[in-house]
mmCIF file of C-alpha atoms in Angstrom:
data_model
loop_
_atom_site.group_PDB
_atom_site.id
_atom_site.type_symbol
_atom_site.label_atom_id
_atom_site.label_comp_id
_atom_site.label_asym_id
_atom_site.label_seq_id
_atom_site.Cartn_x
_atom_site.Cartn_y
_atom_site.Cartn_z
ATOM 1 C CA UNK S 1 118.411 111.184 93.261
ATOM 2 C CA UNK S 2 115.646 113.960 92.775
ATOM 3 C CA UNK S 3 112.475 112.871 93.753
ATOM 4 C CA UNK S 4 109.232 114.574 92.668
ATOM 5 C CA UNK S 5 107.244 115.729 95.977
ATOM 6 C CA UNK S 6 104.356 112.919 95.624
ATOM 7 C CA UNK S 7 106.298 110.161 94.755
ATOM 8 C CA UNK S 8 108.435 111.237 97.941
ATOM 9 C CA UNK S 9 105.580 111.632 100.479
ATOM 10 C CA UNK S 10 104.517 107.979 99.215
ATOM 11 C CA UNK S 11 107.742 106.656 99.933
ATOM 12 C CA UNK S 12 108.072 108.147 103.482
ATOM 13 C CA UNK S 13 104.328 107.543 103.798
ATOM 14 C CA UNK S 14 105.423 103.412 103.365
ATOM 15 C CA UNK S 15 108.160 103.332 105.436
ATOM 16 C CA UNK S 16 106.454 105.159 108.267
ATOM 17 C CA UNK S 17 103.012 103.124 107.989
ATOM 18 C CA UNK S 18 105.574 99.558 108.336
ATOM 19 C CA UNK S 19 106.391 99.031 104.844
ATOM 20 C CA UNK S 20 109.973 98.169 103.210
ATOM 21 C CA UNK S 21 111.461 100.562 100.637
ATOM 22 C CA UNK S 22 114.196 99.725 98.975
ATOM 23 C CA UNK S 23 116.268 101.035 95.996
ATOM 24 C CA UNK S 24 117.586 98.832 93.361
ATOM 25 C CA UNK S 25 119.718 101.119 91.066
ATOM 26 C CA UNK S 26 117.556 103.923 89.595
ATOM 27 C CA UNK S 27 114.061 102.311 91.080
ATOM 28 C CA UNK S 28 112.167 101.683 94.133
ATOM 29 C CA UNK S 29 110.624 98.592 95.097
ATOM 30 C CA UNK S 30 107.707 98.884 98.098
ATOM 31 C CA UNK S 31 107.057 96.075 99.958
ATOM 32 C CA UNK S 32 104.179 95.746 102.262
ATOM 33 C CA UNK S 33 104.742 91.836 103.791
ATOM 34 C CA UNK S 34 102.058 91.849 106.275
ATOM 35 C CA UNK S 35 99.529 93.350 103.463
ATOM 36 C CA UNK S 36 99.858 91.740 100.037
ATOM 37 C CA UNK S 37 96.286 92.892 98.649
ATOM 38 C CA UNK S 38 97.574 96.288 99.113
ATOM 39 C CA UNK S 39 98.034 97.231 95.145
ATOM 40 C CA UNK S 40 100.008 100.553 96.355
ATOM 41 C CA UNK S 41 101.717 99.404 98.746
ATOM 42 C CA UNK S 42 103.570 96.545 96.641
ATOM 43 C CA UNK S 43 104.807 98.439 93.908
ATOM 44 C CA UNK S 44 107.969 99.422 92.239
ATOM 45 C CA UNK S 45 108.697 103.368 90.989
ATOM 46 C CA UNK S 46 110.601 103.284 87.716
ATOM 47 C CA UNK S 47 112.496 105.979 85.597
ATOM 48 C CA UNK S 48 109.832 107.493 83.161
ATOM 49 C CA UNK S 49 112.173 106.995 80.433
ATOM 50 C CA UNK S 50 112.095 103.361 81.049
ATOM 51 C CA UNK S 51 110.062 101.325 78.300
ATOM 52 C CA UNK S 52 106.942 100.298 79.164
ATOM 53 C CA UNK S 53 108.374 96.703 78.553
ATOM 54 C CA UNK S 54 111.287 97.018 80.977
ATOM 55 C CA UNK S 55 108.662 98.274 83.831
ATOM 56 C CA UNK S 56 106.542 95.760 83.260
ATOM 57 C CA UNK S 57 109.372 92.643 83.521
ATOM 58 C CA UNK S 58 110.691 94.663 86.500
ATOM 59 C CA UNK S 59 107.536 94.089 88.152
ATOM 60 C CA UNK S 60 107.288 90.781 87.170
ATOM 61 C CA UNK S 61 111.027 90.438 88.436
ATOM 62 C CA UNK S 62 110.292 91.753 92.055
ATOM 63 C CA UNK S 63 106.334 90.246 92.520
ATOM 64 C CA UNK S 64 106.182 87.014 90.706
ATOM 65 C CA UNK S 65 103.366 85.460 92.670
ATOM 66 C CA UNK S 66 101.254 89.106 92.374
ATOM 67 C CA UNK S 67 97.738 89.062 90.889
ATOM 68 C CA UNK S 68 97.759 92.936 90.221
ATOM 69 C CA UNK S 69 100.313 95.016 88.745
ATOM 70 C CA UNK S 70 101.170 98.932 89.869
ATOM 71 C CA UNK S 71 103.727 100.387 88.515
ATOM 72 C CA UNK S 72 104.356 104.223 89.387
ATOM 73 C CA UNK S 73 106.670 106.438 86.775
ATOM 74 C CA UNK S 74 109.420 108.941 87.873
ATOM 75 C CA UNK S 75 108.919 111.639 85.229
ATOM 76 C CA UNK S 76 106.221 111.785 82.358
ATOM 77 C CA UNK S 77 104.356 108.787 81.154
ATOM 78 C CA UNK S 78 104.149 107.785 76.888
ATOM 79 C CA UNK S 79 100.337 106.966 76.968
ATOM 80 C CA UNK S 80 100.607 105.463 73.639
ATOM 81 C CA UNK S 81 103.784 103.085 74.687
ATOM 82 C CA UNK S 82 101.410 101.449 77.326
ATOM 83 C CA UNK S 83 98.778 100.610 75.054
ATOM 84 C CA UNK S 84 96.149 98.883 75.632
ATOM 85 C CA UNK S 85 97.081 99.782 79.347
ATOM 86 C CA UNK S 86 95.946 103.246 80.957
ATOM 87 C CA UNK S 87 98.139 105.205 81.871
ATOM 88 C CA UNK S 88 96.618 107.415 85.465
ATOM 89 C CA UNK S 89 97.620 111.526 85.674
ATOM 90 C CA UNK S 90 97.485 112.652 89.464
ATOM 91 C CA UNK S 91 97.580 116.208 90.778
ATOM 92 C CA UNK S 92 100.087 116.953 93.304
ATOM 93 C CA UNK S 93 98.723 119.656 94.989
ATOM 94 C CA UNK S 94 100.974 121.872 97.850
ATOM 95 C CA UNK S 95 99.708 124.338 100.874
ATOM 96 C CA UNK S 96 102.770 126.521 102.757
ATOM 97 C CA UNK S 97 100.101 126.807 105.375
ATOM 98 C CA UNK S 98 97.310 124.510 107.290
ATOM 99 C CA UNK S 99 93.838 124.878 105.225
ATOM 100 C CA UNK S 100 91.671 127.025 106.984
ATOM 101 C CA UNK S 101 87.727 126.103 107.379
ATOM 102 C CA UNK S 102 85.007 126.348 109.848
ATOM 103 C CA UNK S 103 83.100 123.958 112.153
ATOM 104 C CA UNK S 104 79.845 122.121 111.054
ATOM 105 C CA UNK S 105 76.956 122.627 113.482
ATOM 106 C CA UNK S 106 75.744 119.294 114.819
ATOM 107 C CA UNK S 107 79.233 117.540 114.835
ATOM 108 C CA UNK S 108 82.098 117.304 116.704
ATOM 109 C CA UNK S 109 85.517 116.596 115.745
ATOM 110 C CA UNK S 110 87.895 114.035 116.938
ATOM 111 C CA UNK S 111 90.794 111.831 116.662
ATOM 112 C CA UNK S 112 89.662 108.162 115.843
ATOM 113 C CA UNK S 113 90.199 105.630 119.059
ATOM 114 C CA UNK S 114 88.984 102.631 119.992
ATOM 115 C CA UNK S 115 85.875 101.148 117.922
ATOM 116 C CA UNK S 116 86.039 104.574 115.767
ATOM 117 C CA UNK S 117 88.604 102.427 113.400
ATOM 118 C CA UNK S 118 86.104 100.022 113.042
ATOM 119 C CA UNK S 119 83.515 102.138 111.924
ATOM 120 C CA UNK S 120 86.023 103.803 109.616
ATOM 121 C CA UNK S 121 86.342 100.347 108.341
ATOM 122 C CA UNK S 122 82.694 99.283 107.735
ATOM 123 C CA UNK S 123 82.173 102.892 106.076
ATOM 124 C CA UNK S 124 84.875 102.443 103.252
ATOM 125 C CA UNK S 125 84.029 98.348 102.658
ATOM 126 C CA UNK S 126 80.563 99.156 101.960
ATOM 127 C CA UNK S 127 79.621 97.409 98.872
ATOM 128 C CA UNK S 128 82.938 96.236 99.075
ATOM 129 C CA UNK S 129 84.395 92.556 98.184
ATOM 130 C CA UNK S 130 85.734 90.687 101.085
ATOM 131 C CA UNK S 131 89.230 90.464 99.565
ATOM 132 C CA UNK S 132 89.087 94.795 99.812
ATOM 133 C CA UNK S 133 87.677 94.572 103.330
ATOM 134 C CA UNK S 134 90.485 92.084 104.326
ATOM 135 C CA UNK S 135 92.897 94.610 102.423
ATOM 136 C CA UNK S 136 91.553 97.786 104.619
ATOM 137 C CA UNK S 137 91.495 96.244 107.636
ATOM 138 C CA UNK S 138 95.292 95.660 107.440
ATOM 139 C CA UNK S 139 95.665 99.221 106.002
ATOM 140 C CA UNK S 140 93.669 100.204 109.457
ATOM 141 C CA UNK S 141 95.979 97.884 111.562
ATOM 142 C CA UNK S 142 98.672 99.801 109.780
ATOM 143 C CA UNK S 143 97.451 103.462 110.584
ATOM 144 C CA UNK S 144 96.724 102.677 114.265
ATOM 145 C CA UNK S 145 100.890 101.745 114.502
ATOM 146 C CA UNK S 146 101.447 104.761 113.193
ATOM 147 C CA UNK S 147 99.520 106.988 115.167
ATOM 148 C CA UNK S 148 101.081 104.792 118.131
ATOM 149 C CA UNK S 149 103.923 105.904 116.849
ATOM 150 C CA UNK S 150 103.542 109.658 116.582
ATOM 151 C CA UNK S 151 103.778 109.727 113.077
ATOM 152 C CA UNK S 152 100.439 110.827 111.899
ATOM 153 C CA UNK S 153 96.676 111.351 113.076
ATOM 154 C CA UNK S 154 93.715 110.226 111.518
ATOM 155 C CA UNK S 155 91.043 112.146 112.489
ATOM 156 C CA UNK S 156 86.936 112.311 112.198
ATOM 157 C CA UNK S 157 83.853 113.787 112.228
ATOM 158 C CA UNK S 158 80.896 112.900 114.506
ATOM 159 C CA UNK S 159 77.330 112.692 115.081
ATOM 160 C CA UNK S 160 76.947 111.491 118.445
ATOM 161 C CA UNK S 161 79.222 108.522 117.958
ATOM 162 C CA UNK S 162 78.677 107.706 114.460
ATOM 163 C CA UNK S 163 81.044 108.425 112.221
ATOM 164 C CA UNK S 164 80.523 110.651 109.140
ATOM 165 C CA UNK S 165 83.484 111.593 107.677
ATOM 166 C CA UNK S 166 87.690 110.839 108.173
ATOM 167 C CA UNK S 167 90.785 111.206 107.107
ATOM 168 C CA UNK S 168 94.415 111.229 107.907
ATOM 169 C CA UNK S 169 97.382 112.918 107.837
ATOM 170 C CA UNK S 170 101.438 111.682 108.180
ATOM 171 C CA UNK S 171 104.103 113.912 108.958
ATOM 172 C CA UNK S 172 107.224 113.503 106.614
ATOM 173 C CA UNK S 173 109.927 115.731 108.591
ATOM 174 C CA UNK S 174 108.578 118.954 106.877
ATOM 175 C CA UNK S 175 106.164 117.732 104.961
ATOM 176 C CA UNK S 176 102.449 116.611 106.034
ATOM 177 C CA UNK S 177 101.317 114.128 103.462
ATOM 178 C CA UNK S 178 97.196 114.023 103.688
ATOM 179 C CA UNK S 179 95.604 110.067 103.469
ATOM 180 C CA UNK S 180 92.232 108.772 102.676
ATOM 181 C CA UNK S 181 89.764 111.168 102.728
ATOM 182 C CA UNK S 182 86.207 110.316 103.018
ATOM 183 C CA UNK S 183 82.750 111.580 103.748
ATOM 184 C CA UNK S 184 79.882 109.173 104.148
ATOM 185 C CA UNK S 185 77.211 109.604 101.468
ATOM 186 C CA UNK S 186 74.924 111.178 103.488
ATOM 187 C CA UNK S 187 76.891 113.918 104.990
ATOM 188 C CA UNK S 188 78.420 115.317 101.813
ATOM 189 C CA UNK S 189 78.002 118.598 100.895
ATOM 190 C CA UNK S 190 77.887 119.994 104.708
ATOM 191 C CA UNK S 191 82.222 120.860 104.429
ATOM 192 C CA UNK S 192 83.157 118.275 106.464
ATOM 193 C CA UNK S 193 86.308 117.550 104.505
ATOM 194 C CA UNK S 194 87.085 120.882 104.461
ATOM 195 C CA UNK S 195 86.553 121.327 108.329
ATOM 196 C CA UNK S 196 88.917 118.370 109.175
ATOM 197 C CA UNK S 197 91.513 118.926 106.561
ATOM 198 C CA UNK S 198 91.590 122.133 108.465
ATOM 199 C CA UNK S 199 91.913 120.574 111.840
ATOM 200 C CA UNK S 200 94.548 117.820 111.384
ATOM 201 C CA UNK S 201 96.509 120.175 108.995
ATOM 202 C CA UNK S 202 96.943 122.579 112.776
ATOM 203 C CA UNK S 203 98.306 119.379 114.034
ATOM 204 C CA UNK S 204 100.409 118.663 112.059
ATOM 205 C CA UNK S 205 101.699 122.683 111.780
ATOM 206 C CA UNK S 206 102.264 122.360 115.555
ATOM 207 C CA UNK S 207 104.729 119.557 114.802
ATOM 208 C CA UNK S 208 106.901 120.977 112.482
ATOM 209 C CA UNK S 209 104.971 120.662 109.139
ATOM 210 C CA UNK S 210 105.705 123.475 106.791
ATOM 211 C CA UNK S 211 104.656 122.313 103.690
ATOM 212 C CA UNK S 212 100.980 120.592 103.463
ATOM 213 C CA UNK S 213 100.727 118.238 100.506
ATOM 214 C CA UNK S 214 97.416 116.454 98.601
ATOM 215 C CA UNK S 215 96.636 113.796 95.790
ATOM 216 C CA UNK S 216 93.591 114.490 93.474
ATOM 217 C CA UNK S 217 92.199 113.270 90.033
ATOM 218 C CA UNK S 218 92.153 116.044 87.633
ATOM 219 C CA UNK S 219 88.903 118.244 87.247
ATOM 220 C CA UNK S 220 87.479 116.229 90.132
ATOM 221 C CA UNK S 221 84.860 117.415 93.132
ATOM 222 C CA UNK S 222 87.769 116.538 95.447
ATOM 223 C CA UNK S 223 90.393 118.454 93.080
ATOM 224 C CA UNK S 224 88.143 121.728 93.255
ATOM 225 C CA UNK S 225 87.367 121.706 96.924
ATOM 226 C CA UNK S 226 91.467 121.232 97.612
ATOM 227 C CA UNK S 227 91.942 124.422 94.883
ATOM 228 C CA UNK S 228 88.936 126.654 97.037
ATOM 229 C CA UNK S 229 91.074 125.917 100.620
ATOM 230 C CA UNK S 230 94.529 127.191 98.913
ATOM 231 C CA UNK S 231 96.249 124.107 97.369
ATOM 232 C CA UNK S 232 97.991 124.555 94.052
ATOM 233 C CA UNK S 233 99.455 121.923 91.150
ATOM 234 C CA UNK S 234 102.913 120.980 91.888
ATOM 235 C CA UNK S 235 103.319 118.328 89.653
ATOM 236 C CA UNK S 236 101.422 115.683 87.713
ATOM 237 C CA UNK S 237 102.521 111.937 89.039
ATOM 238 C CA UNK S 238 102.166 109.219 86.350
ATOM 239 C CA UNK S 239 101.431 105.399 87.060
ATOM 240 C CA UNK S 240 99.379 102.049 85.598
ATOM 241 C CA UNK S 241 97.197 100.175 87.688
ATOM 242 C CA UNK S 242 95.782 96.913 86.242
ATOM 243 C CA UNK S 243 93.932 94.619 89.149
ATOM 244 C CA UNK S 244 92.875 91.083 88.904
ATOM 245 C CA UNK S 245 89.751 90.188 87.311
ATOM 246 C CA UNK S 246 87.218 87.633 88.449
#
């Protein structure tokens, strides 16, 4: 079975971060046991031809106790099929070589350890309710396995030992799949994204990565910074979201 490239690096992205993948005919089904408030990481990947219908009771089929429903689609979406449901467009965006930027004067650059996780946490639960925070901080758990493992590096930006921006990367055989990036609201603008997109995409080319791969929304800040470093559409990856309310 073909698999288009972001779809792919999600999949490999699961299994390597503890998840369960499994294929039931012509569709996945991700499992994340230890993590059930993880929308994306209980979902099922369906044919794009399927009816919106059939996705929806196959779901339904494989999460019967969820509160949220994601559904991700294997080909183009029929907007109007899904109705009254959105259905999301994200750009696949591919590198053949590690983004290049420069450092930031006044930080230093590091892989997280230790109590860095922890601020990594507190910076993307801000605001947050404590059913996301409970949902990151298994995410984090996650991530730290995997680095254990080998399989990735999530790496930040520092002033002195606070952290202003992170983000991660996973190696998929070939293929560096990029995770989570975020800059704190008050260190935008300096190109720290660019800086450590830069410096875990080396790390990653020093394992064996030859192809560097992104996620953005469409004619987004984060879209047109990954276009200035080099990145270019791939594909477009189709899925509906809808969360719990209340």
């Amino acid at each position: 079975m073909q698999i288009p490239l972001g779809w792919w690096t999600d999949l490999e992205v699961a299994r390597r971060s503890g998840g369960q993948v499994l294929l039931h005919g012509e569709a996945f089904v991700v499992r994340t046991p230890d993590n059930p408030g993880y929308y994306w990481g209980n979902y099922v990947l369906v044919p794009g031809e399927w009816a919106a219908d059939t996705s929806r009771r196959f779901f339904a089929e494989q999460f019967p106790e969820a509160g949220h429903v994601a559904i991700g689609l294997l080909g183009a979406a029929q907007p109007a099929e899904w109705a009254p449901w959105p259905v999301e467009a994200n750009d696949v965006l591919g590198l053949g070589r590690p983004p290049e930027a420069v450092a930031v004067d006044g930080y230093t650059v590091r892989a997280l350890r230790g109590q860095d996780w922890r601020q990594a946490w507190r910076n993307e639960v801000q605001g947050q309710s404590q059913d996301y925070g409970d949902f990151a901080w298994r995410r984090i758990e996650s991530r730290q396995r995997l680095v254990e493992r080998g399989d990735g590096l999530f790496v930040g930006a520092f002033v002195g030992d606070e952290l202003a921006a992170d983000l991660g990367i996973v190696l998929c055989g070939s293929v560096a799949r990029y995770q989570s990036v975020f800059t704190h609201p008050e260190h935008r603008g300096r190109g720290l994204a660019s800086w450590l997109l830069s410096r875990a995409g080396t790390w990653a080319g020093q394992r064996g990565a030859q192809r560097w791969v992104i996620i953005a929304e469409p004619d987004s800040d984060a879209r047109r910074l990954y276009g200035r470093l080099g990145f270019s559409l791939v594909e477009t990856a189709y899925q509906v979201e809808r969360v719990p309310t209340g």
